[in-house]
Amino acid sequence: MSLTSDPPLDRATGPHHAVPGATGHDALTVVPVRHPWRWAAVAVTAVLLAQFLHGLITNPGWEWDVFAQFFTAGTILKAVWVTLQLTLYGTVLGFALGIVLAFMRLSGSPFLRAVAHAYIWAFRSIPLIVQLLFWFNLAYLYKELRFGIPFGPGFFSFDTMNLVGAMSAAVLGLALHQAAYAAEIVRGGVLAVDDGQSEAAAALGIPRHRQLRRIVLPQAMRSILPNAANEIISLFKGTSIVSVMAIGELFYQVQVVYGRNGRVVPLLMVATVWYILLTTVLSVLQHYVERHYAKGAAR
């Protein structure tokens, strides 16, 4: 008798028939497991998907001719570029500040930990739209920014009315908001690296900054990247909130166009398809960057 739990296969009769003259386990007939409810779910889902696609193509309310007319219009392409700029600046500045805050949270100084924790708590608690409006109205709170001796005389100053415009306020608000989340993502990735890695590097006499750059961060990136990519994609879609500041990003420009011609649905589809396309590009980039940092992770 076979030592495994699987019945032996008979080459003449196949796996679904008992071996003639066999007894015990050898006499059992192998019957494949059937999944009738799984096939029913597949059939229902396929029908619903086909109905949706049929309506998407044949329903005149979508106005695909209007969609094609505005999808590559000059105003829309300029708005897409503004959206990409907001995403890029917000991501670079936000993660740069987030890395600093993350290592402040990991610092041995109670004061630095408290300051970083207070920053993260405040900027995660206040809604983004409120932060943007505060920065947009900075000139109301501070007429000028003066640089000099703290609590003493100033050497030179800037007029905040001309210094912080709508675009600058949007980038500043998005970056400071993003930094709070980036700090926790980076801190979690660093904590995910086993302490033994740093201890072994220290035992070999490797300087601390090189331990961080060559040993800790490359391993932490495996944990950081998925969450960081999600935050970047969320920021990309969240740039639509700066429309309250009349900045000509994608969603604001779409609103302006359908406010003039009344074609709400096709113009919303223009914005939707652009968001989907650019998010797909970001997801592909995420895949290749993750694959780069995953080298050596699987044996």
PDB file of N, CA and C in Angstrom, residues 234-299:
ATOM      1  N   SER A 234      -2.545  58.808  -3.606  1.00  0.00           N
ATOM      2  CA  SER A 234      -3.591  59.570  -2.907  1.00  0.00           C
ATOM      3  C   SER A 234      -3.358  61.068  -3.043  1.00  0.00           C
ATOM      4  N   LEU A 235      -2.082  61.475  -2.974  1.00  0.00           N
ATOM      5  CA  LEU A 235      -1.771  62.892  -3.150  1.00  0.00           C
ATOM      6  C   LEU A 235      -2.104  63.352  -4.560  1.00  0.00           C
ATOM      7  N   PHE A 236      -1.802  62.503  -5.544  1.00  0.00           N
ATOM      8  CA  PHE A 236      -2.099  62.844  -6.932  1.00  0.00           C
ATOM      9  C   PHE A 236      -3.597  63.097  -7.127  1.00  0.00           C
ATOM     10  N   LYS A 237      -4.416  62.219  -6.584  1.00  0.00           N
ATOM     11  CA  LYS A 237      -5.867  62.428  -6.688  1.00  0.00           C
ATOM     12  C   LYS A 237      -6.340  63.539  -5.762  1.00  0.00           C
ATOM     13  N   GLY A 238      -5.646  63.722  -4.632  1.00  0.00           N
ATOM     14  CA  GLY A 238      -6.042  64.745  -3.676  1.00  0.00           C
ATOM     15  C   GLY A 238      -5.729  66.152  -4.120  1.00  0.00           C
ATOM     16  N   THR A 239      -4.924  66.296  -5.204  1.00  0.00           N
ATOM     17  CA  THR A 239      -4.653  67.643  -5.705  1.00  0.00           C
ATOM     18  C   THR A 239      -5.929  68.322  -6.178  1.00  0.00           C
ATOM     19  N   SER A 240      -6.977  67.544  -6.436  1.00  0.00           N
ATOM     20  CA  SER A 240      -8.246  68.144  -6.875  1.00  0.00           C
ATOM     21  C   SER A 240      -8.820  69.077  -5.823  1.00  0.00           C
ATOM     22  N   ILE A 241      -8.387  68.922  -4.570  1.00  0.00           N
ATOM     23  CA  ILE A 241      -8.943  69.757  -3.505  1.00  0.00           C
ATOM     24  C   ILE A 241      -8.451  71.200  -3.608  1.00  0.00           C
ATOM     25  N   VAL A 242      -7.340  71.428  -4.334  1.00  0.00           N
ATOM     26  CA  VAL A 242      -6.847  72.798  -4.462  1.00  0.00           C
ATOM     27  C   VAL A 242      -7.726  73.611  -5.405  1.00  0.00           C
ATOM     28  N   SER A 243      -8.748  72.989  -5.962  1.00  0.00           N
ATOM     29  CA  SER A 243      -9.693  73.738  -6.795  1.00  0.00           C
ATOM     30  C   SER A 243     -10.397  74.834  -5.994  1.00  0.00           C
ATOM     31  N   VAL A 244     -10.441  74.687  -4.661  1.00  0.00           N
ATOM     32  CA  VAL A 244     -11.060  75.727  -3.829  1.00  0.00           C
ATOM     33  C   VAL A 244     -10.239  77.014  -3.863  1.00  0.00           C
ATOM     34  N   MET A 245      -8.989  76.921  -4.321  1.00  0.00           N
ATOM     35  CA  MET A 245      -8.118  78.094  -4.404  1.00  0.00           C
ATOM     36  C   MET A 245      -8.032  78.628  -5.833  1.00  0.00           C
ATOM     37  N   ALA A 246      -8.920  78.136  -6.703  1.00  0.00           N
ATOM     38  CA  ALA A 246      -8.984  78.579  -8.107  1.00  0.00           C
ATOM     39  C   ALA A 246      -7.675  78.340  -8.855  1.00  0.00           C
ATOM     40  N   ILE A 247      -6.980  77.235  -8.535  1.00  0.00           N
ATOM     41  CA  ILE A 247      -5.777  76.846  -9.269  1.00  0.00           C
ATOM     42  C   ILE A 247      -6.210  75.951 -10.429  1.00  0.00           C
ATOM     43  N   GLY A 248      -5.654  76.184 -11.608  1.00  0.00           N
ATOM     44  CA  GLY A 248      -6.115  75.489 -12.805  1.00  0.00           C
ATOM     45  C   GLY A 248      -5.619  74.072 -12.934  1.00  0.00           C
ATOM     46  N   GLU A 249      -5.801  73.256 -11.900  1.00  0.00           N
ATOM     47  CA  GLU A 249      -5.460  71.837 -12.035  1.00  0.00           C
ATOM     48  C   GLU A 249      -6.607  71.122 -12.761  1.00  0.00           C
ATOM     49  N   LEU A 250      -6.487  69.802 -12.917  1.00  0.00           N
ATOM     50  CA  LEU A 250      -7.375  69.052 -13.798  1.00  0.00           C
ATOM     51  C   LEU A 250      -8.845  69.188 -13.414  1.00  0.00           C
ATOM     52  N   PHE A 251      -9.170  68.927 -12.167  1.00  0.00           N
ATOM     53  CA  PHE A 251     -10.578  68.939 -11.763  1.00  0.00           C
ATOM     54  C   PHE A 251     -11.164  70.341 -11.859  1.00  0.00           C
ATOM     55  N   TYR A 252     -10.397  71.353 -11.479  1.00  0.00           N
ATOM     56  CA  TYR A 252     -10.893  72.728 -11.564  1.00  0.00           C
ATOM     57  C   TYR A 252     -11.165  73.112 -13.016  1.00  0.00           C
ATOM     58  N   GLN A 253     -10.246  72.744 -13.914  1.00  0.00           N
ATOM     59  CA  GLN A 253     -10.426  73.114 -15.315  1.00  0.00           C
ATOM     60  C   GLN A 253     -11.624  72.404 -15.924  1.00  0.00           C
ATOM     61  N   VAL A 254     -11.838  71.153 -15.543  1.00  0.00           N
ATOM     62  CA  VAL A 254     -13.022  70.424 -16.014  1.00  0.00           C
ATOM     63  C   VAL A 254     -14.295  71.109 -15.534  1.00  0.00           C
ATOM     64  N   GLN A 255     -14.299  71.566 -14.278  1.00  0.00           N
ATOM     65  CA  GLN A 255     -15.456  72.288 -13.761  1.00  0.00           C
ATOM     66  C   GLN A 255     -15.717  73.565 -14.558  1.00  0.00           C
ATOM     67  N   VAL A 256     -14.646  74.279 -14.901  1.00  0.00           N
ATOM     68  CA  VAL A 256     -14.793  75.516 -15.670  1.00  0.00           C
ATOM     69  C   VAL A 256     -15.425  75.225 -17.024  1.00  0.00           C
ATOM     70  N   VAL A 257     -14.947  74.155 -17.696  1.00  0.00           N
ATOM     71  CA  VAL A 257     -15.439  73.843 -19.041  1.00  0.00           C
ATOM     72  C   VAL A 257     -16.902  73.424 -18.999  1.00  0.00           C
ATOM     73  N   TYR A 258     -17.260  72.488 -18.093  1.00  0.00           N
ATOM     74  CA  TYR A 258     -18.672  72.073 -18.094  1.00  0.00           C
ATOM     75  C   TYR A 258     -19.584  73.135 -17.490  1.00  0.00           C
ATOM     76  N   GLY A 259     -19.001  74.092 -16.768  1.00  0.00           N
ATOM     77  CA  GLY A 259     -19.809  75.223 -16.334  1.00  0.00           C
ATOM     78  C   GLY A 259     -20.206  76.120 -17.493  1.00  0.00           C
ATOM     79  N   ARG A 260     -19.419  76.087 -18.573  1.00  0.00           N
ATOM     80  CA  ARG A 260     -19.709  76.909 -19.750  1.00  0.00           C
ATOM     81  C   ARG A 260     -20.624  76.196 -20.740  1.00  0.00           C
ATOM     82  N   ASN A 261     -20.341  74.898 -20.984  1.00  0.00           N
ATOM     83  CA  ASN A 261     -21.113  74.212 -22.021  1.00  0.00           C
ATOM     84  C   ASN A 261     -22.194  73.272 -21.491  1.00  0.00           C
ATOM     85  N   GLY A 262     -22.225  73.035 -20.175  1.00  0.00           N
ATOM     86  CA  GLY A 262     -23.259  72.193 -19.592  1.00  0.00           C
ATOM     87  C   GLY A 262     -23.074  70.708 -19.808  1.00  0.00           C
ATOM     88  N   ARG A 263     -21.968  70.262 -20.402  1.00  0.00           N
ATOM     89  CA  ARG A 263     -21.718  68.838 -20.655  1.00  0.00           C
ATOM     90  C   ARG A 263     -20.991  68.238 -19.445  1.00  0.00           C
ATOM     91  N   VAL A 264     -21.743  68.006 -18.372  1.00  0.00           N
ATOM     92  CA  VAL A 264     -21.134  67.595 -17.107  1.00  0.00           C
ATOM     93  C   VAL A 264     -20.545  66.189 -17.189  1.00  0.00           C
ATOM     94  N   VAL A 265     -21.332  65.219 -17.648  1.00  0.00           N
ATOM     95  CA  VAL A 265     -20.906  63.811 -17.626  1.00  0.00           C
ATOM     96  C   VAL A 265     -19.672  63.572 -18.495  1.00  0.00           C
ATOM     97  N   PRO A 266     -19.659  63.976 -19.769  1.00  0.00           N
ATOM     98  CA  PRO A 266     -18.443  63.703 -20.569  1.00  0.00           C
ATOM     99  C   PRO A 266     -17.206  64.412 -20.041  1.00  0.00           C
ATOM    100  N   LEU A 267     -17.382  65.620 -19.476  1.00  0.00           N
ATOM    101  CA  LEU A 267     -16.209  66.313 -18.919  1.00  0.00           C
ATOM    102  C   LEU A 267     -15.707  65.629 -17.653  1.00  0.00           C
ATOM    103  N   LEU A 268     -16.605  65.120 -16.839  1.00  0.00           N
ATOM    104  CA  LEU A 268     -16.175  64.346 -15.679  1.00  0.00           C
ATOM    105  C   LEU A 268     -15.453  63.071 -16.112  1.00  0.00           C
ATOM    106  N   MET A 269     -15.895  62.476 -17.219  1.00  0.00           N
ATOM    107  CA  MET A 269     -15.207  61.292 -17.732  1.00  0.00           C
ATOM    108  C   MET A 269     -13.813  61.642 -18.245  1.00  0.00           C
ATOM    109  N   VAL A 270     -13.643  62.845 -18.778  1.00  0.00           N
ATOM    110  CA  VAL A 270     -12.308  63.292 -19.197  1.00  0.00           C
ATOM    111  C   VAL A 270     -11.366  63.285 -18.000  1.00  0.00           C
ATOM    112  N   ALA A 271     -11.807  63.894 -16.893  1.00  0.00           N
ATOM    113  CA  ALA A 271     -10.980  63.915 -15.682  1.00  0.00           C
ATOM    114  C   ALA A 271     -10.747  62.500 -15.161  1.00  0.00           C
ATOM    115  N   THR A 272     -11.801  61.672 -15.168  1.00  0.00           N
ATOM    116  CA  THR A 272     -11.687  60.309 -14.645  1.00  0.00           C
ATOM    117  C   THR A 272     -10.654  59.501 -15.419  1.00  0.00           C
ATOM    118  N   VAL A 273     -10.722  59.560 -16.746  1.00  0.00           N
ATOM    119  CA  VAL A 273      -9.789  58.765 -17.564  1.00  0.00           C
ATOM    120  C   VAL A 273      -8.360  59.254 -17.387  1.00  0.00           C
ATOM    121  N   TRP A 274      -8.163  60.572 -17.286  1.00  0.00           N
ATOM    122  CA  TRP A 274      -6.803  61.079 -17.048  1.00  0.00           C
ATOM    123  C   TRP A 274      -6.271  60.609 -15.702  1.00  0.00           C
ATOM    124  N   TYR A 275      -7.109  60.647 -14.666  1.00  0.00           N
ATOM    125  CA  TYR A 275      -6.683  60.153 -13.352  1.00  0.00           C
ATOM    126  C   TYR A 275      -6.333  58.667 -13.423  1.00  0.00           C
ATOM    127  N   ILE A 276      -7.137  57.889 -14.141  1.00  0.00           N
ATOM    128  CA  ILE A 276      -6.884  56.443 -14.246  1.00  0.00           C
ATOM    129  C   ILE A 276      -5.572  56.187 -14.985  1.00  0.00           C
ATOM    130  N   LEU A 277      -5.359  56.897 -16.097  1.00  0.00           N
ATOM    131  CA  LEU A 277      -4.134  56.689 -16.877  1.00  0.00           C
ATOM    132  C   LEU A 277      -2.885  57.028 -16.068  1.00  0.00           C
ATOM    133  N   LEU A 278      -2.897  58.170 -15.416  1.00  0.00           N
ATOM    134  CA  LEU A 278      -1.710  58.591 -14.673  1.00  0.00           C
ATOM    135  C   LEU A 278      -1.492  57.742 -13.426  1.00  0.00           C
ATOM    136  N   THR A 279      -2.568  57.312 -12.795  1.00  0.00           N
ATOM    137  CA  THR A 279      -2.425  56.402 -11.650  1.00  0.00           C
ATOM    138  C   THR A 279      -1.852  55.067 -12.092  1.00  0.00           C
ATOM    139  N   THR A 280      -2.247  54.610 -13.278  1.00  0.00           N
ATOM    140  CA  THR A 280      -1.694  53.363 -13.817  1.00  0.00           C
ATOM    141  C   THR A 280      -0.191  53.493 -14.053  1.00  0.00           C
ATOM    142  N   VAL A 281       0.225  54.641 -14.592  1.00  0.00           N
ATOM    143  CA  VAL A 281       1.668  54.876 -14.811  1.00  0.00           C
ATOM    144  C   VAL A 281       2.420  54.849 -13.479  1.00  0.00           C
ATOM    145  N   LEU A 282       1.856  55.496 -12.460  1.00  0.00           N
ATOM    146  CA  LEU A 282       2.493  55.483 -11.140  1.00  0.00           C
ATOM    147  C   LEU A 282       2.561  54.070 -10.568  1.00  0.00           C
ATOM    148  N   SER A 283       1.534  53.275 -10.803  1.00  0.00           N
ATOM    149  CA  SER A 283       1.518  51.895 -10.303  1.00  0.00           C
ATOM    150  C   SER A 283       2.583  51.049 -10.998  1.00  0.00           C
ATOM    151  N   VAL A 284       2.772  51.275 -12.302  1.00  0.00           N
ATOM    152  CA  VAL A 284       3.818  50.542 -13.031  1.00  0.00           C
ATOM    153  C   VAL A 284       5.199  50.922 -12.514  1.00  0.00           C
ATOM    154  N   LEU A 285       5.421  52.216 -12.301  1.00  0.00           N
ATOM    155  CA  LEU A 285       6.700  52.650 -11.731  1.00  0.00           C
ATOM    156  C   LEU A 285       6.919  52.050 -10.355  1.00  0.00           C
ATOM    157  N   GLN A 286       5.857  51.993  -9.550  1.00  0.00           N
ATOM    158  CA  GLN A 286       5.955  51.378  -8.231  1.00  0.00           C
ATOM    159  C   GLN A 286       6.406  49.928  -8.339  1.00  0.00           C
ATOM    160  N   HIS A 287       5.846  49.205  -9.315  1.00  0.00           N
ATOM    161  CA  HIS A 287       6.197  47.789  -9.490  1.00  0.00           C
ATOM    162  C   HIS A 287       7.689  47.617  -9.759  1.00  0.00           C
ATOM    163  N   TYR A 288       8.236  48.434 -10.650  1.00  0.00           N
ATOM    164  CA  TYR A 288       9.650  48.273 -11.000  1.00  0.00           C
ATOM    165  C   TYR A 288      10.574  48.721  -9.872  1.00  0.00           C
ATOM    166  N   VAL A 289      10.192  49.769  -9.156  1.00  0.00           N
ATOM    167  CA  VAL A 289      11.021  50.209  -8.030  1.00  0.00           C
ATOM    168  C   VAL A 289      11.001  49.156  -6.921  1.00  0.00           C
ATOM    169  N   GLU A 290       9.831  48.596  -6.646  1.00  0.00           N
ATOM    170  CA  GLU A 290       9.740  47.543  -5.631  1.00  0.00           C
ATOM    171  C   GLU A 290      10.557  46.331  -6.048  1.00  0.00           C
ATOM    172  N   ARG A 291      10.524  45.972  -7.323  1.00  0.00           N
ATOM    173  CA  ARG A 291      11.291  44.825  -7.776  1.00  0.00           C
ATOM    174  C   ARG A 291      12.789  45.068  -7.636  1.00  0.00           C
ATOM    175  N   HIS A 292      13.209  46.324  -7.828  1.00  0.00           N
ATOM    176  CA  HIS A 292      14.630  46.665  -7.654  1.00  0.00           C
ATOM    177  C   HIS A 292      15.063  46.446  -6.207  1.00  0.00           C
ATOM    178  N   TYR A 293      14.270  46.937  -5.257  1.00  0.00           N
ATOM    179  CA  TYR A 293      14.653  46.818  -3.849  1.00  0.00           C
ATOM    180  C   TYR A 293      14.356  45.424  -3.271  1.00  0.00           C
ATOM    181  N   ALA A 294      13.644  44.592  -4.030  1.00  0.00           N
ATOM    182  CA  ALA A 294      13.366  43.237  -3.555  1.00  0.00           C
ATOM    183  C   ALA A 294      14.453  42.247  -3.945  1.00  0.00           C
ATOM    184  N   LYS A 295      15.513  42.737  -4.614  1.00  0.00           N
ATOM    185  CA  LYS A 295      16.593  41.832  -5.005  1.00  0.00           C
ATOM    186  C   LYS A 295      17.216  41.191  -3.771  1.00  0.00           C
ATOM    187  N   GLY A 296      17.338  39.877  -3.829  1.00  0.00           N
ATOM    188  CA  GLY A 296      17.941  39.160  -2.709  1.00  0.00           C
ATOM    189  C   GLY A 296      16.976  38.844  -1.600  1.00  0.00           C
ATOM    190  N   ALA A 297      15.701  39.302  -1.681  1.00  0.00           N
ATOM    191  CA  ALA A 297      14.753  39.029  -0.620  1.00  0.00           C
ATOM    192  C   ALA A 297      14.247  37.604  -0.670  1.00  0.00           C
ATOM    193  N   ALA A 298      14.145  37.048  -1.888  1.00  0.00           N
ATOM    194  CA  ALA A 298      13.658  35.677  -2.061  1.00  0.00           C
ATOM    195  C   ALA A 298      14.812  34.803  -2.505  1.00  0.00           C
ATOM    196  N   ARG A 299      14.890  33.641  -1.934  1.00  0.00           N
ATOM    197  CA  ARG A 299      15.956  32.679  -2.281  1.00  0.00           C
ATOM    198  C   ARG A 299      15.363  31.529  -3.092  1.00  0.00           C
TER     199      ARG A 299
END
